[in-house]
mmCIF file of C-alpha atoms in Angstrom:
data_model
loop_
_atom_site.group_PDB
_atom_site.id
_atom_site.type_symbol
_atom_site.label_atom_id
_atom_site.label_comp_id
_atom_site.label_asym_id
_atom_site.label_seq_id
_atom_site.Cartn_x
_atom_site.Cartn_y
_atom_site.Cartn_z
ATOM 1 C CA MET H 148 -19.446 16.706 17.223
ATOM 2 C CA ASP H 149 -21.649 14.170 15.504
ATOM 3 C CA ASN H 150 -20.169 10.641 15.470
ATOM 4 C CA ILE H 151 -20.786 10.173 11.737
ATOM 5 C CA LEU H 152 -19.028 13.424 10.897
ATOM 6 C CA LEU H 153 -16.160 12.476 13.195
ATOM 7 C CA ALA H 154 -15.890 9.061 11.510
ATOM 8 C CA LEU H 155 -15.828 10.550 8.029
ATOM 9 C CA THR H 156 -13.248 13.104 9.115
ATOM 10 C CA ALA H 157 -11.019 10.367 10.559
ATOM 11 C CA ALA H 158 -11.363 8.333 7.338
ATOM 12 C CA VAL H 159 -10.420 11.367 5.250
ATOM 13 C CA ILE H 160 -7.401 11.954 7.491
ATOM 14 C CA VAL H 161 -6.264 8.340 6.976
ATOM 15 C CA VAL H 162 -6.636 8.676 3.201
ATOM 16 C CA LEU H 163 -4.789 12.005 3.166
ATOM 17 C CA VAL H 164 -1.923 10.590 5.236
ATOM 18 C CA HIS H 165 -1.726 7.656 2.806
ATOM 19 C CA PHE H 166 -1.807 10.020 -0.167
ATOM 20 C CA ALA H 167 0.861 12.283 1.316
ATOM 21 C CA VAL H 168 3.293 9.454 1.967
ATOM 22 C CA VAL H 169 2.664 7.671 -1.322
ATOM 23 C CA ASP H 170 2.670 10.753 -3.514
ATOM 24 C CA PHE H 171 5.666 12.508 -2.007
ATOM 25 C CA ARG H 172 7.862 9.554 -0.993
ATOM 26 C CA PHE H 173 7.125 7.449 -4.065
ATOM 27 C CA ARG H 174 7.027 10.151 -6.712
ATOM 28 C CA VAL H 175 9.903 8.445 -8.523
ATOM 29 C CA ALA H 176 8.040 5.103 -8.488
ATOM 30 C CA GLY H 177 4.945 6.557 -10.116
ATOM 31 C CA GLY H 178 3.083 7.896 -7.061
ATOM 32 C CA MET H 179 -0.483 6.665 -6.537
ATOM 33 C CA ALA H 180 -0.610 5.034 -9.968
ATOM 34 C CA GLY H 181 2.563 3.091 -9.159
ATOM 35 C CA ILE H 182 1.137 1.742 -5.920
ATOM 36 C CA TRP H 183 -2.445 0.999 -6.973
ATOM 37 C CA GLY H 184 -2.021 0.456 -10.711
ATOM 38 C CA GLN H 185 0.282 -2.557 -10.782
ATOM 39 C CA ASN H 186 -1.459 -5.722 -11.833
ATOM 40 C CA PRO H 187 -0.414 -8.394 -10.911
ATOM 41 C CA ALA H 188 1.086 -6.883 -7.807
ATOM 42 C CA PRO H 189 4.010 -8.351 -5.850
ATOM 43 C CA PRO H 190 3.283 -9.651 -2.316
ATOM 44 C CA VAL H 191 4.889 -6.617 -0.648
ATOM 45 C CA LEU H 192 2.561 -4.347 -2.561
ATOM 46 C CA TRP H 193 -0.427 -6.412 -1.433
ATOM 47 C CA LEU H 194 0.804 -5.968 2.141
ATOM 48 C CA VAL H 195 0.724 -2.197 1.642
ATOM 49 C CA ARG H 196 -2.737 -2.347 0.086
ATOM 50 C CA LEU H 197 -4.166 -4.599 2.794
ATOM 51 C CA THR H 198 -2.777 -2.550 5.667
ATOM 52 C CA LEU H 199 -4.832 0.405 4.455
ATOM 53 C CA VAL H 200 -8.120 -1.417 5.131
ATOM 54 C CA PRO H 201 -7.958 -1.690 8.992
ATOM 55 C CA PRO H 202 -7.398 2.042 9.622
ATOM 56 C CA LEU H 203 -10.269 2.918 7.302
ATOM 57 C CA LEU H 204 -12.554 0.426 9.040
ATOM 58 C CA ALA H 205 -11.475 1.676 12.474
ATOM 59 C CA ALA H 206 -12.144 5.257 11.395
ATOM 60 C CA LEU H 207 -15.610 4.332 10.138
ATOM 61 C CA CYS H 208 -16.342 2.388 13.364
ATOM 62 C CA ILE H 209 -16.227 5.693 15.206
ATOM 63 C CA GLY H 210 -19.605 6.487 13.668
ATOM 64 C CA ALA H 211 -21.177 3.275 14.956
ATOM 65 C CA PHE H 212 -19.539 2.933 18.363
ATOM 66 C CA GLY H 213 -18.653 6.504 19.204
ATOM 67 C CA PRO H 214 -15.215 7.878 19.929
ATOM 68 C CA SER H 215 -13.384 6.064 22.687
ATOM 69 C CA SER H 216 -9.760 6.129 23.677
ATOM 70 C CA ALA H 217 -9.332 2.445 22.769
ATOM 71 C CA LEU H 218 -10.649 3.066 19.260
ATOM 72 C CA TRP H 219 -8.358 6.063 18.769
ATOM 73 C CA ILE H 220 -5.366 4.012 19.964
ATOM 74 C CA ALA H 221 -6.298 1.178 17.592
ATOM 75 C CA LEU H 222 -6.636 3.670 14.753
ATOM 76 C CA ALA H 223 -3.199 5.131 15.526
ATOM 77 C CA VAL H 224 -1.618 1.665 15.652
ATOM 78 C CA PHE H 225 -3.226 0.656 12.346
ATOM 79 C CA VAL H 226 -2.026 3.851 10.669
ATOM 80 C CA ALA H 227 1.481 3.294 12.080
ATOM 81 C CA VAL H 228 1.515 -0.272 10.706
ATOM 82 C CA HIS H 229 0.389 1.005 7.303
ATOM 83 C CA LEU H 230 3.061 3.723 7.278
ATOM 84 C CA GLY H 231 5.624 1.131 8.364
ATOM 85 C CA SER H 232 4.674 -1.076 5.425
ATOM 86 C CA LEU H 233 5.003 1.910 3.081
ATOM 87 C CA LEU H 234 8.454 2.660 4.443
ATOM 88 C CA PHE H 235 9.342 -1.044 4.109
ATOM 89 C CA LEU H 236 8.326 -0.828 0.473
ATOM 90 C CA LYS H 237 10.479 2.288 0.081
ATOM 91 C CA ALA H 238 13.476 0.525 1.653
ATOM 92 C CA PHE H 239 13.062 -2.530 -0.601
ATOM 93 C CA PRO H 240 11.705 -1.189 -3.908
ATOM 94 C CA LEU H 241 9.876 -3.333 -6.425
ATOM 95 C CA ASP H 242 12.266 -2.603 -9.280
#
């Protein structure tokens, strides 16, 4: 499979995982609009927003550097950290 296609597919998977957790776990809190629409955002919400950037960058790095086991492990760890921050936000809501 082409590295660029693999990178875009991994980025889409990261976004879909984020969407699934935010939309279904935070439906009461406003879903995607509740997470991304608050301005000014509390620090915990910035943590959630900023932990989405590393998995997207790692997924897009697959296109430049090719798939390697270290990159896949880093991607999995970054996604786990992002999901952990989302669950932290769920445990300690903003309200």
